C-alpha positions as a printed Julia matrix, in Angstrom:
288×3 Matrix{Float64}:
  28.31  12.23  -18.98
  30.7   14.24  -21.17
  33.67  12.18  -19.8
  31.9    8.98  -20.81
  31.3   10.1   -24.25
  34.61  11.49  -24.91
  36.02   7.87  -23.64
  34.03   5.95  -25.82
  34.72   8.34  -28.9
  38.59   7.72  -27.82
  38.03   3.96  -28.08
  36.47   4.37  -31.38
  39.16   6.36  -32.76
  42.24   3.91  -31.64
  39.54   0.21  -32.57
  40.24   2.05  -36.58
  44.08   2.76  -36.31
  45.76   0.1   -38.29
  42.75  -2.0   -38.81
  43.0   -3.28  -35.04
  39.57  -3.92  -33.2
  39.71  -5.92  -30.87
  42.45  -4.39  -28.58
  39.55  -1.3   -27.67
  36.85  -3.4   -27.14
  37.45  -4.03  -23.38
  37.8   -0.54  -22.89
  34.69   0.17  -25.3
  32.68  -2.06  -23.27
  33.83  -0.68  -19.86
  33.01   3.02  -20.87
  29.8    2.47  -22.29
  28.92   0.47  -19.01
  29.91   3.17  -17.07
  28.18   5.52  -19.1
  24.78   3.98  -18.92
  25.55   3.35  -14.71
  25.97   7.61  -14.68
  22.61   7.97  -16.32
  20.06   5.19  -14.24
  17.83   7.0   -11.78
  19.11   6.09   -8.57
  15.23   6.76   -6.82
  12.16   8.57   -7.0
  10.95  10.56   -3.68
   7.1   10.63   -3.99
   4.61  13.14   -1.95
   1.22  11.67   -0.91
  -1.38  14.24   -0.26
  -2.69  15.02   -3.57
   0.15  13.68   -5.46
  -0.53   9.92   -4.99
  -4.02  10.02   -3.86
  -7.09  12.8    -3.98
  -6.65  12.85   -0.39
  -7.11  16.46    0.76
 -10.45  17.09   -1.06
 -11.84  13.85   -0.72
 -10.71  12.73    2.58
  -8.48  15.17    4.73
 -11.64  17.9     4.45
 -14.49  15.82    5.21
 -12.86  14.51    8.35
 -11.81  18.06    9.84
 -15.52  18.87    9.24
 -16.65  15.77   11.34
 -13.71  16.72   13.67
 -15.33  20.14   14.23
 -19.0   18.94   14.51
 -18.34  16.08   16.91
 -16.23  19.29   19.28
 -19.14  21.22   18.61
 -16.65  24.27   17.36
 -18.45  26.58   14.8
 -16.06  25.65   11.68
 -17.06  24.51    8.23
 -14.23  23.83    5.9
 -16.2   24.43    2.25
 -13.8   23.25   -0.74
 -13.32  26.52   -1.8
 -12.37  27.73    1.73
 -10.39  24.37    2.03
  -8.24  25.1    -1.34
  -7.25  28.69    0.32
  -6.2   26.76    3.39
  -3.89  24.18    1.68
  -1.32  26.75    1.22
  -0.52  26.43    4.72
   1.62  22.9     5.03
   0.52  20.27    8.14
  -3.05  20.24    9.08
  -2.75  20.73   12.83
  -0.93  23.91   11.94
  -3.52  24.74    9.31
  -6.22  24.96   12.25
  -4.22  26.78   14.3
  -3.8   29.67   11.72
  -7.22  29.67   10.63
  -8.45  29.93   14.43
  -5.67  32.85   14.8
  -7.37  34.62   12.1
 -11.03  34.55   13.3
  -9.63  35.3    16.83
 -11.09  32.03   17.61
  -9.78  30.74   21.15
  -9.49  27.02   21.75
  -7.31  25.16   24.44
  -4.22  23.49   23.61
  -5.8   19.94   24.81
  -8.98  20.6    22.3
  -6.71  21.15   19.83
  -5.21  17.67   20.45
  -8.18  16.0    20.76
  -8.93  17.61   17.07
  -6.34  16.02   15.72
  -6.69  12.05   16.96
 -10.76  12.45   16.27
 -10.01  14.33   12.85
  -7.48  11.07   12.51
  -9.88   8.73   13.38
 -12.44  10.31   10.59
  -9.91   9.98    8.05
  -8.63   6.79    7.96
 -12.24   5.65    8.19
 -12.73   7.54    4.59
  -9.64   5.54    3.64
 -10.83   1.89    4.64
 -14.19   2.84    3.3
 -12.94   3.76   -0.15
 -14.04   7.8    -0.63
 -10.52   8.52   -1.67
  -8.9    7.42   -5.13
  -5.22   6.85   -6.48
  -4.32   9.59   -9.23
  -4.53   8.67  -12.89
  -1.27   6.51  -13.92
   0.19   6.59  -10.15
  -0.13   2.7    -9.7
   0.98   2.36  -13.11
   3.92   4.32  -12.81
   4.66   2.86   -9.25
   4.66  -0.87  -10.69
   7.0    0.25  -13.63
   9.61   1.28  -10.9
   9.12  -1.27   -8.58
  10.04  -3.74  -11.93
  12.5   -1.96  -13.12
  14.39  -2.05   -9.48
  14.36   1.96   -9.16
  13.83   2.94   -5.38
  10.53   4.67   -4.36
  10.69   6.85   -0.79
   7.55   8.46    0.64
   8.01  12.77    1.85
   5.21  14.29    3.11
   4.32  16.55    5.73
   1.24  14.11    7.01
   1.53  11.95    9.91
   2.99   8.34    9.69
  -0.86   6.82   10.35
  -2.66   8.71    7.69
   0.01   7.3     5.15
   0.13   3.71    6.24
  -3.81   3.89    5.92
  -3.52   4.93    2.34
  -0.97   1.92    1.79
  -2.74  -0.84    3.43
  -5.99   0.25    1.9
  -3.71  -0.09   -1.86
  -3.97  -3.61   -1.87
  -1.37  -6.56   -1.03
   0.29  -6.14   -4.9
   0.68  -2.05   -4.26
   4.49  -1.98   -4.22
   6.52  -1.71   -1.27
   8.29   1.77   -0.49
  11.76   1.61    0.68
  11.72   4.1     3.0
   9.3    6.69    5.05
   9.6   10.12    5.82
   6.47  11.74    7.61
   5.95  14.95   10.02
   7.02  12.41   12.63
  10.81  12.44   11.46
  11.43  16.02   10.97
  10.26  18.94   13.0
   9.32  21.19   10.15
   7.02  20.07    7.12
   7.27  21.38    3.56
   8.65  24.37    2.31
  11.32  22.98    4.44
  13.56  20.38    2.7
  14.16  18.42    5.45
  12.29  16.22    4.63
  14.12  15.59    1.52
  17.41  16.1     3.14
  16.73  13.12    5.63
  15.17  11.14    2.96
  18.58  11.91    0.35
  20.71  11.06    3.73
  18.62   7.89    4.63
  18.81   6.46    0.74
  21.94   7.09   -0.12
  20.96   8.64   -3.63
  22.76  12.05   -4.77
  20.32  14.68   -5.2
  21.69  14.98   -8.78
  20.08  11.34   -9.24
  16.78  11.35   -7.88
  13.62  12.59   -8.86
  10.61  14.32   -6.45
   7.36  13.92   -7.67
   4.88  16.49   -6.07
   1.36  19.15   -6.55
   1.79  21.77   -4.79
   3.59  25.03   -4.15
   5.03  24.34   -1.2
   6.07  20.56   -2.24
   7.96  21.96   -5.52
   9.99  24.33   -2.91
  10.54  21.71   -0.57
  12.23  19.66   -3.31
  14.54  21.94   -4.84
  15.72  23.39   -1.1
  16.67  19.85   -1.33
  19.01  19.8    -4.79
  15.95  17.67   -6.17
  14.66  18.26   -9.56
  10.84  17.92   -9.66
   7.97  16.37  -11.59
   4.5   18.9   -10.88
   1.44  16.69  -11.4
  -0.56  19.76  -10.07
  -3.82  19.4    -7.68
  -6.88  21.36   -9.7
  -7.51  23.35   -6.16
  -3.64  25.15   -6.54
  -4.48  27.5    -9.01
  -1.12  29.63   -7.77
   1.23  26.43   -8.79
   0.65  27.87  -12.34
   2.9   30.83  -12.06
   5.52  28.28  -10.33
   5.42  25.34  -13.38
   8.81  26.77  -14.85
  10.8   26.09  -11.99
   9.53  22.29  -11.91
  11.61  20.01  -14.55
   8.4   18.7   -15.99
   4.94  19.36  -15.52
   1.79  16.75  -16.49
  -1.92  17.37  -15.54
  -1.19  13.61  -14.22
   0.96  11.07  -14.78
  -1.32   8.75  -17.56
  -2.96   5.83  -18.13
  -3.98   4.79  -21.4
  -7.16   5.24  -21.32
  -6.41   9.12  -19.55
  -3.49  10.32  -21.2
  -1.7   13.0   -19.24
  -1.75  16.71  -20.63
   1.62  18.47  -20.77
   1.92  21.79  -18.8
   5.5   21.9   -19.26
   8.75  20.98  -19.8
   9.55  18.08  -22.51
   6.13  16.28  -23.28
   5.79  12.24  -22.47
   5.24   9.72  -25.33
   1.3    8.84  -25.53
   0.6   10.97  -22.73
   2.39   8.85  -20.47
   4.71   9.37  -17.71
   7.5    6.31  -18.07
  10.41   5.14  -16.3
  12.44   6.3   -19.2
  10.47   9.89  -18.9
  11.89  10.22  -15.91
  15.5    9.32  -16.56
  15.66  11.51  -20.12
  14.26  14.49  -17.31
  16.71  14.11  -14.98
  19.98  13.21  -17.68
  18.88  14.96  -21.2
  17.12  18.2   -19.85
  19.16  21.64  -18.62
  17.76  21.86  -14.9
């Protein structure tokens, strides 16, 4: 941006030399133009669980409970229990660790029969409405959509969960331009590869786009990546409060204006609520 400014202060300087103004103002023009091209977010990379839907709480948990009952294995996930457990990213691996643990043994085809009934469960919950979009997510998602700004899905869940959530949005829930589950990449968040592939796919520079996440492991995933990132933090991950300084920004949730958003950290939003031109003044007007 410094070049920009320093052309446009050049092109003020010669518009006042010997009265003559209109010679510059090509040049003016041009430099401003490119000015304001350098500082447009080029897209905005969005998690899901938790970040653009109460999903783990409110649907992922309930339906690894009915999972376990209709198996008949001896597992409760309580939320408290649950909110330990979402430290480790991907849910199949989640079970896997937690049956580790308890030197619980279960065959590799249980395990996969787990994971289509625990699917099945879940996007039931979806269609039959127990889990709700954030405060100010649809909000914020139309704003983009208007203002032309590219929105890409990361997450570490599987490409049916996600298109459940979508479909169950509504027809006017903005399209996403691109896609990036646990079926694209072989390791989920902390790994950035998610990110990476997602940067690669979109064409954006890392320098240019903005992650939006609410967890630990998200935040890491996104700055492995180059990505600066907005925390809207999940109430069950109480350790993301040590981590909020490393995020660019961090809001209780992004606003609406009847729930303003409480600022955490980082430069505070208008009204308590997260904008388009939020973003772009966190991504060009704040040190990262």
């Amino acid at each position: 941006m410094t070049a920009g400014r320093d052309q446009i202060q050049e092109c003020l300087v010669s518009d006042n030399v010997w009265g003559k103004e209109r010679p510059c103002r090509t040049a003016l023009c041009s430099a401003i133009n490119g000015l304001a091209c350098m500082t447009q977010l080029r897209a905005v990379f969005w998690d899901v669980d938790g970040t653009l839907a109460d999903t783990e709480m409110d649907g992922h948990r309930p339906a690894f409970n009915a999972a376990f009952d209709e198996l008949g294995l001896p597992i409760h996930w309580d939320p408290e229990l649950y909110s330990r457990l979402l430290a480790i990213p991907g849910g199949l691996r989640r079970v896997r660790i937690y049956l580790s643990e308890r030197d619980l043994s279960v065959s590799d085809e249980t395990l996969l029969d787990l994971r289509e009934i625990k699917r099945r469960h879940y996007l039931g919950r979806i269609q039959q409405g127990h889990v709700g979009w954030r405060p100010g997510v649809r909000r914020l998602l139309h704003a983009l959509d208007k203002a032309d700004v590219p929105q890409w899905i990361v997450t570490s869940s599987g490409y049916p969960s996600v298109m459940a959530l979508l479909e169950a949005g509504g027809e006017d829930l903005p399209r996403f331009a691109g896609i990036i589950t646990s079926d694209d990449v072989s390791e989920g968040k902390p790994s950035p590869a998610g990110y990476r592939l997602a940067l690669q796919r979109s064409g954006c520079p890392a320098a240019e786009g903005l992650a939006v996440e609410d967890s630990a492991v998200g935040l890491e995933a996104a700055r492995a990546a180059g990505l600066a990132c907005l925390l809207t933090p999940s109430p069950w991950d109480t350790g993301l409060v040590s981590l909020l300084s490393r995020a660019v920004a961090a809001v209780n949730h992004l606003g609406d204006p009847s729930n303003p958003a409480t600022h955490l950290h980082g430069p505070p939003c208008s009204e308590g609520l997260v904008t388009l031109e939020y973003l772009q003044d966190l991504i060009f007007g704040t040190p990262r």
